[in-house]
Amino acid sequence: MDIFVTLVHALNLAAIYGLMAIGISLLWSSIGMINMAHGATFAVSGYAAWLVADLMKPILLAAFGKTVMGTAAMAGVTLATGAAMGALFGALIYALAFLPIHDKPNFPVRSLIVTLAINLATVQLLLWYFGPKQKNLPKIFGTGKLDIGPLSARYDQIGAIVSTVVILGLVLLWLRMSRKGLEIRAMMQNPEGAVLSGISVRWTALPVTMLTGALAGLAAVLLSQTIFVSPTSGTMPLIKGLTIALLGGLGSVPGAVAGAVIIGFLEAIVGAIPFLGQRYVLFATFLFIIVVLIIRPRGIGGLLDEARK
């Protein structure tokens, strides 16, 4: 087992899973909604990024050629398209699955059913329009690898890790510094108190759904550097995001980050063990999550909450 290769692979998985899990946790902790259409957001954003990248490729090649500037421009266009489409789809989810039912009884269950229906309908629409054939996104970080002595890592892995750190840093900065971010944090910490102080749940929910949709869109572009875009490509990231959010403690953003890192390392280590390999990655992952939740039903976030107290 090459320890450095396993470490880079683990951080790459943790980065992408973290974007999905944090979005799910943010939605639950701020507006009490479990978004089962997160996978549909992932797939739609991936297809939008593919369409725009395919359209812009000849234009960027003519303008910059096969240079570093051209690669950077393609990366910016692809990432921006994924984030923008994710945010727009998040706004659609807000309009369909939040506004009509947020003040009705059993909103969490109702929203789960509605978003699941949106997810199923979206997958079928993508299958009807694009067909089952997988699509390749451009390699926005290049196709080579960086060698530092005996250590080496692919550009797509380095790009995904660095991009995720920057994205999450900007999200946390926005949550701490902007007025709307402070309102969202107030909803996360004490929804009843936030409402009594004059914060509108109706209008706070829109930026939350758009932000989490944008995170799913960015995850689609980053993960599609190593896999393909297809109508069902969001299914596994949705499952991983939900399970990591549960492991971290549903509603706990630090717990989601910790859970993503743990699962990323667990998958990378199990996959690198010769007598186990990729066949046992899912088994080991879910077994670990089940054991943790049996011992600690509140997840890792519960441990962090107690440590703060």
GROMACS .gro file of C-alpha atoms in nm, residues 27-308:
model
  282
   27LEU     CA    1  -3.066   2.248   0.496
   28TRP     CA    2  -3.172   2.036   0.791
   29SER     CA    3  -3.026   2.260   1.062
   30SER     CA    4  -3.164   2.586   0.917
   31ILE     CA    5  -3.508   2.501   0.773
   32GLY     CA    6  -3.570   2.141   0.888
   33MET     CA    7  -3.570   1.995   0.537
   34ILE     CA    8  -3.414   1.671   0.410
   35ASN     CA    9  -3.354   1.725   0.040
   36MET     CA   10  -3.383   1.396  -0.147
   37ALA     CA   11  -3.345   1.589  -0.474
   38HIS     CA   12  -2.980   1.665  -0.393
   39GLY     CA   13  -2.882   1.385  -0.631
   40ALA     CA   14  -3.096   1.536  -0.908
   41THR     CA   15  -2.925   1.871  -0.847
   42PHE     CA   16  -2.591   1.693  -0.886
   43ALA     CA   17  -2.691   1.531  -1.218
   44VAL     CA   18  -2.856   1.842  -1.368
   45SER     CA   19  -2.555   2.056  -1.278
   46GLY     CA   20  -2.320   1.800  -1.432
   47TYR     CA   21  -2.514   1.801  -1.760
   48ALA     CA   22  -2.530   2.181  -1.764
   49ALA     CA   23  -2.154   2.200  -1.711
   50TRP     CA   24  -2.101   1.947  -1.992
   51LEU     CA   25  -2.324   2.138  -2.236
   52VAL     CA   26  -2.164   2.476  -2.168
   53ALA     CA   27  -1.811   2.333  -2.170
   54ASP     CA   28  -1.882   2.162  -2.503
   55LEU     CA   29  -2.016   2.490  -2.643
   56MET     CA   30  -1.729   2.704  -2.511
   57LYS     CA   31  -1.443   2.466  -2.592
   58PRO     CA   32  -1.385   2.581  -2.954
   59ILE     CA   33  -1.423   2.947  -2.852
   60LEU     CA   34  -1.167   2.917  -2.571
   61LEU     CA   35  -0.931   2.715  -2.792
   62ALA     CA   36  -0.945   2.988  -3.056
   63ALA     CA   37  -0.886   3.260  -2.798
   64PHE     CA   38  -0.617   3.101  -2.581
   65GLY     CA   39  -0.503   2.784  -2.757
   66LYS     CA   40  -0.379   2.488  -2.555
   67THR     CA   41  -0.219   2.705  -2.288
   68VAL     CA   42  -0.243   2.733  -1.911
   69MET     CA   43  -0.467   3.037  -1.961
   70GLY     CA   44  -0.702   2.831  -2.178
   71THR     CA   45  -0.719   2.553  -1.918
   72ALA     CA   46  -0.787   2.809  -1.643
   73ALA     CA   47  -1.064   2.970  -1.849
   74MET     CA   48  -1.225   2.631  -1.914
   75ALA     CA   49  -1.202   2.548  -1.543
   76GLY     CA   50  -1.368   2.877  -1.450
   77VAL     CA   51  -1.649   2.833  -1.703
   78THR     CA   52  -1.718   2.471  -1.603
   79LEU     CA   53  -1.713   2.535  -1.227
   80ALA     CA   54  -1.923   2.852  -1.260
   81THR     CA   55  -2.181   2.672  -1.475
   82GLY     CA   56  -2.207   2.383  -1.229
   83ALA     CA   57  -2.251   2.620  -0.935
   84ALA     CA   58  -2.501   2.844  -1.118
   85MET     CA   59  -2.714   2.553  -1.238
   86GLY     CA   60  -2.706   2.399  -0.891
   87ALA     CA   61  -2.822   2.729  -0.739
   88LEU     CA   62  -3.104   2.760  -0.995
   89PHE     CA   63  -3.218   2.404  -0.929
   90GLY     CA   64  -3.203   2.481  -0.557
   91ALA     CA   65  -3.436   2.776  -0.619
   92LEU     CA   66  -3.672   2.541  -0.807
   93ILE     CA   67  -3.672   2.304  -0.508
   94TYR     CA   68  -3.750   2.603  -0.285
   95ALA     CA   69  -4.048   2.693  -0.505
   96LEU     CA   70  -4.184   2.338  -0.528
   97ALA     CA   71  -4.089   2.171  -0.200
   98PHE     CA   72  -4.065   2.453   0.054
   99LEU     CA   73  -4.296   2.745  -0.020
  100PRO     CA   74  -4.622   2.547  -0.056
  101ILE     CA   75  -4.576   2.329   0.253
  102HIS     CA   76  -4.330   2.491   0.497
  103ASP     CA   77  -4.610   2.603   0.731
  104LYS     CA   78  -4.803   2.274   0.711
  105PRO     CA   79  -4.791   1.996   0.976
  106ASN     CA   80  -4.514   1.736   0.942
  107PHE     CA   81  -4.313   1.955   0.707
  108PRO     CA   82  -3.995   1.738   0.727
  109VAL     CA   83  -4.184   1.428   0.608
  110ARG     CA   84  -4.380   1.620   0.345
  111SER     CA   85  -4.065   1.783   0.207
  112LEU     CA   86  -3.885   1.448   0.198
  113ILE     CA   87  -4.166   1.299  -0.014
  114VAL     CA   88  -4.186   1.601  -0.247
  115THR     CA   89  -3.809   1.619  -0.302
  116LEU     CA   90  -3.797   1.244  -0.364
  117ALA     CA   91  -4.066   1.290  -0.632
  118ILE     CA   92  -3.863   1.576  -0.785
  119ASN     CA   93  -3.555   1.354  -0.787
  120LEU     CA   94  -3.734   1.065  -0.963
  121ALA     CA   95  -3.900   1.295  -1.219
  122THR     CA   96  -3.571   1.471  -1.295
  123VAL     CA   97  -3.383   1.145  -1.351
  124GLN     CA   98  -3.652   1.030  -1.595
  125LEU     CA   99  -3.642   1.362  -1.781
  126LEU     CA  100  -3.263   1.341  -1.812
  127LEU     CA  101  -3.292   0.984  -1.940
  128TRP     CA  102  -3.554   1.091  -2.195
  129TYR     CA  103  -3.356   1.391  -2.322
  130PHE     CA  104  -2.993   1.275  -2.302
  131GLY     CA  105  -3.036   0.898  -2.301
  132PRO     CA  106  -2.841   0.660  -2.077
  133LYS     CA  107  -2.506   0.731  -2.244
  134GLN     CA  108  -2.243   0.876  -2.011
  135LYS     CA  109  -2.080   1.213  -2.080
  136ASN     CA  110  -1.722   1.324  -2.019
  137LEU     CA  111  -1.652   1.663  -1.865
  138PRO     CA  112  -1.328   1.833  -1.973
  139LYS     CA  113  -1.026   1.780  -1.749
  140ILE     CA  114  -1.029   2.127  -1.602
  141PHE     CA  115  -0.717   2.068  -1.394
  142GLY     CA  116  -0.517   1.901  -1.670
  143THR     CA  117  -0.428   1.536  -1.724
  144GLY     CA  118  -0.080   1.507  -1.577
  145LYS     CA  119   0.048   1.452  -1.227
  146LEU     CA  120   0.271   1.641  -0.988
  147ASP     CA  121   0.587   1.461  -0.876
  148ILE     CA  122   0.779   1.577  -0.570
  149GLY     CA  123   1.058   1.329  -0.515
  150PRO     CA  124   0.899   0.988  -0.454
  151LEU     CA  125   0.558   1.148  -0.399
  152SER     CA  126   0.308   1.202  -0.679
  153ALA     CA  127  -0.055   1.311  -0.713
  154ARG     CA  128  -0.279   1.368  -1.015
  155TYR     CA  129  -0.376   1.723  -1.106
  156ASP     CA  130  -0.748   1.643  -1.077
  157GLN     CA  131  -0.701   1.520  -0.719
  158ILE     CA  132  -0.499   1.825  -0.617
  159GLY     CA  133  -0.748   2.054  -0.790
  160ALA     CA  134  -1.048   1.894  -0.618
  161ILE     CA  135  -0.889   1.916  -0.272
  162VAL     CA  136  -0.771   2.277  -0.311
  163SER     CA  137  -1.099   2.388  -0.473
  164THR     CA  138  -1.306   2.236  -0.193
  165VAL     CA  139  -1.096   2.400   0.079
  166VAL     CA  140  -1.132   2.738  -0.094
  167ILE     CA  141  -1.507   2.692  -0.154
  168LEU     CA  142  -1.581   2.590   0.205
  169GLY     CA  143  -1.364   2.874   0.333
  170LEU     CA  144  -1.565   3.124   0.127
  171VAL     CA  145  -1.895   2.970   0.243
  172LEU     CA  146  -1.794   2.991   0.609
  173LEU     CA  147  -1.673   3.350   0.559
  174TRP     CA  148  -2.005   3.442   0.399
  175LEU     CA  149  -2.200   3.277   0.682
  176ARG     CA  150  -1.998   3.472   0.940
  177MET     CA  151  -1.969   3.813   0.772
  178SER     CA  152  -2.285   3.875   0.566
  179ARG     CA  153  -2.623   3.975   0.705
  180LYS     CA  154  -2.802   3.690   0.529
  181GLY     CA  155  -2.534   3.449   0.651
  182LEU     CA  156  -2.589   3.563   1.010
  183GLU     CA  157  -2.964   3.510   0.966
  184ILE     CA  158  -2.900   3.156   0.843
  185ARG     CA  159  -2.672   3.087   1.141
  186ALA     CA  160  -2.942   3.220   1.374
  187MET     CA  161  -3.191   2.979   1.215
  188MET     CA  162  -2.942   2.694   1.261
  189GLN     CA  163  -2.882   2.770   1.630
  190ASN     CA  164  -3.233   2.863   1.745
  191PRO     CA  165  -3.513   2.864   1.484
  192GLU     CA  166  -3.785   2.977   1.728
  193GLY     CA  167  -3.571   3.260   1.865
  194ALA     CA  168  -3.476   3.369   1.514
  195VAL     CA  169  -3.843   3.390   1.411
  196LEU     CA  170  -3.930   3.587   1.726
  197SER     CA  171  -3.650   3.834   1.651
  198GLY     CA  172  -3.800   3.908   1.309
  199ILE     CA  173  -3.608   3.675   1.076
  200SER     CA  174  -3.834   3.545   0.799
  201VAL     CA  175  -3.813   3.169   0.748
  202ARG     CA  176  -3.969   3.208   0.403
  203TRP     CA  177  -3.696   3.439   0.272
  204THR     CA  178  -3.407   3.285   0.462
  205ALA     CA  179  -3.481   2.947   0.306
  206LEU     CA  180  -3.419   3.071  -0.050
  207PRO     CA  181  -3.047   3.151  -0.010
  208VAL     CA  182  -3.002   2.827   0.186
  209THR     CA  183  -3.148   2.611  -0.091
  210MET     CA  184  -2.951   2.803  -0.355
  211LEU     CA  185  -2.626   2.775  -0.158
  212THR     CA  186  -2.664   2.402  -0.099
  213GLY     CA  187  -2.761   2.354  -0.464
  214ALA     CA  188  -2.447   2.539  -0.571
  215LEU     CA  189  -2.236   2.312  -0.347
  216ALA     CA  190  -2.395   2.006  -0.511
  217GLY     CA  191  -2.323   2.155  -0.854
  218LEU     CA  192  -1.957   2.211  -0.767
  219ALA     CA  193  -1.936   1.855  -0.631
  220ALA     CA  194  -2.074   1.730  -0.966
  221VAL     CA  195  -1.801   1.907  -1.163
  222LEU     CA  196  -1.524   1.795  -0.927
  223LEU     CA  197  -1.638   1.431  -0.906
  224SER     CA  198  -1.691   1.418  -1.282
  225GLN     CA  199  -1.317   1.468  -1.327
  226THR     CA  200  -1.276   1.101  -1.234
  227ILE     CA  201  -1.617   0.952  -1.328
  228PHE     CA  202  -1.882   1.032  -1.590
  229VAL     CA  203  -2.201   1.238  -1.593
  230SER     CA  204  -2.518   1.032  -1.639
  231PRO     CA  205  -2.886   1.066  -1.541
  232THR     CA  206  -2.826   0.851  -1.232
  233SER     CA  207  -2.481   0.986  -1.146
  234GLY     CA  208  -2.622   1.175  -0.847
  235THR     CA  209  -2.759   0.865  -0.673
  236MET     CA  210  -2.441   0.749  -0.503
  237PRO     CA  211  -2.328   1.101  -0.401
  238LEU     CA  212  -2.675   1.155  -0.250
  239ILE     CA  213  -2.650   0.830  -0.051
  240LYS     CA  214  -2.295   0.912   0.060
  241GLY     CA  215  -2.393   1.267   0.152
  242LEU     CA  216  -2.693   1.151   0.358
  243THR     CA  217  -2.499   0.880   0.541
  244ILE     CA  218  -2.207   1.113   0.614
  245ALA     CA  219  -2.448   1.381   0.738
  246LEU     CA  220  -2.603   1.119   0.970
  247LEU     CA  221  -2.259   1.003   1.083
  248GLY     CA  222  -2.157   1.361   1.156
  249GLY     CA  223  -2.482   1.437   1.336
  250LEU     CA  224  -2.763   1.566   1.112
  251GLY     CA  225  -2.751   1.945   1.129
  252SER     CA  226  -2.390   1.970   1.246
  253VAL     CA  227  -2.163   2.127   0.982
  254PRO     CA  228  -1.838   2.050   1.173
  255GLY     CA  229  -1.967   1.695   1.219
  256ALA     CA  230  -2.032   1.666   0.844
  257VAL     CA  231  -1.675   1.777   0.771
  258ALA     CA  232  -1.536   1.528   1.023
  259GLY     CA  233  -1.760   1.252   0.885
  260ALA     CA  234  -1.648   1.322   0.527
  261VAL     CA  235  -1.281   1.300   0.627
  262ILE     CA  236  -1.335   0.976   0.821
  263ILE     CA  237  -1.533   0.810   0.540
  264GLY     CA  238  -1.286   0.932   0.279
  265PHE     CA  239  -0.996   0.774   0.467
  266LEU     CA  240  -1.193   0.457   0.542
  267GLU     CA  241  -1.284   0.405   0.175
  268ALA     CA  242  -0.930   0.478   0.056
  269ILE     CA  243  -0.771   0.241   0.310
  270VAL     CA  244  -1.017  -0.045   0.252
  271GLY     CA  245  -0.982  -0.005  -0.126
  272ALA     CA  246  -0.602  -0.019  -0.100
  273ILE     CA  247  -0.592  -0.342   0.106
  274PRO     CA  248  -0.515  -0.624  -0.143
  275PHE     CA  249  -0.743  -0.893   0.001
  276LEU     CA  250  -1.037  -0.650   0.038
  277GLY     CA  251  -1.030  -0.400  -0.248
  278GLN     CA  252  -1.319  -0.200  -0.393
  279ARG     CA  253  -1.566  -0.489  -0.348
  280TYR     CA  254  -1.578  -0.431   0.028
  281VAL     CA  255  -1.564  -0.050   0.035
  282LEU     CA  256  -1.942   0.002   0.065
  283PHE     CA  257  -1.977  -0.284   0.313
  284ALA     CA  258  -1.702  -0.145   0.536
  285THR     CA  259  -1.838   0.210   0.511
  286PHE     CA  260  -2.195   0.126   0.609
  287LEU     CA  261  -2.082  -0.118   0.878
  288PHE     CA  262  -1.872   0.159   1.034
  289ILE     CA  263  -2.159   0.410   1.018
  290ILE     CA  264  -2.404   0.161   1.172
  291VAL     CA  265  -2.164   0.083   1.458
  292VAL     CA  266  -2.105   0.453   1.529
  293LEU     CA  267  -2.478   0.533   1.527
  294ILE     CA  268  -2.556   0.237   1.755
  295ILE     CA  269  -2.296   0.358   2.005
  296ARG     CA  270  -2.367   0.726   1.949
  297PRO     CA  271  -2.712   0.788   1.794
  298ARG     CA  272  -2.646   1.162   1.768
  299GLY     CA  273  -2.338   1.099   1.558
  300ILE     CA  274  -2.005   1.276   1.575
  301GLY     CA  275  -2.181   1.613   1.595
  302GLY     CA  276  -2.326   1.505   1.930
  303LEU     CA  277  -1.975   1.449   2.061
  304LEU     CA  278  -1.868   1.793   1.937
  305ASP     CA  279  -2.172   1.957   2.098
  306GLU     CA  280  -2.092   1.796   2.433
  307ALA     CA  281  -1.727   1.900   2.406
  308ARG     CA  282  -1.836   2.263   2.356
   0.00000   0.00000   0.00000
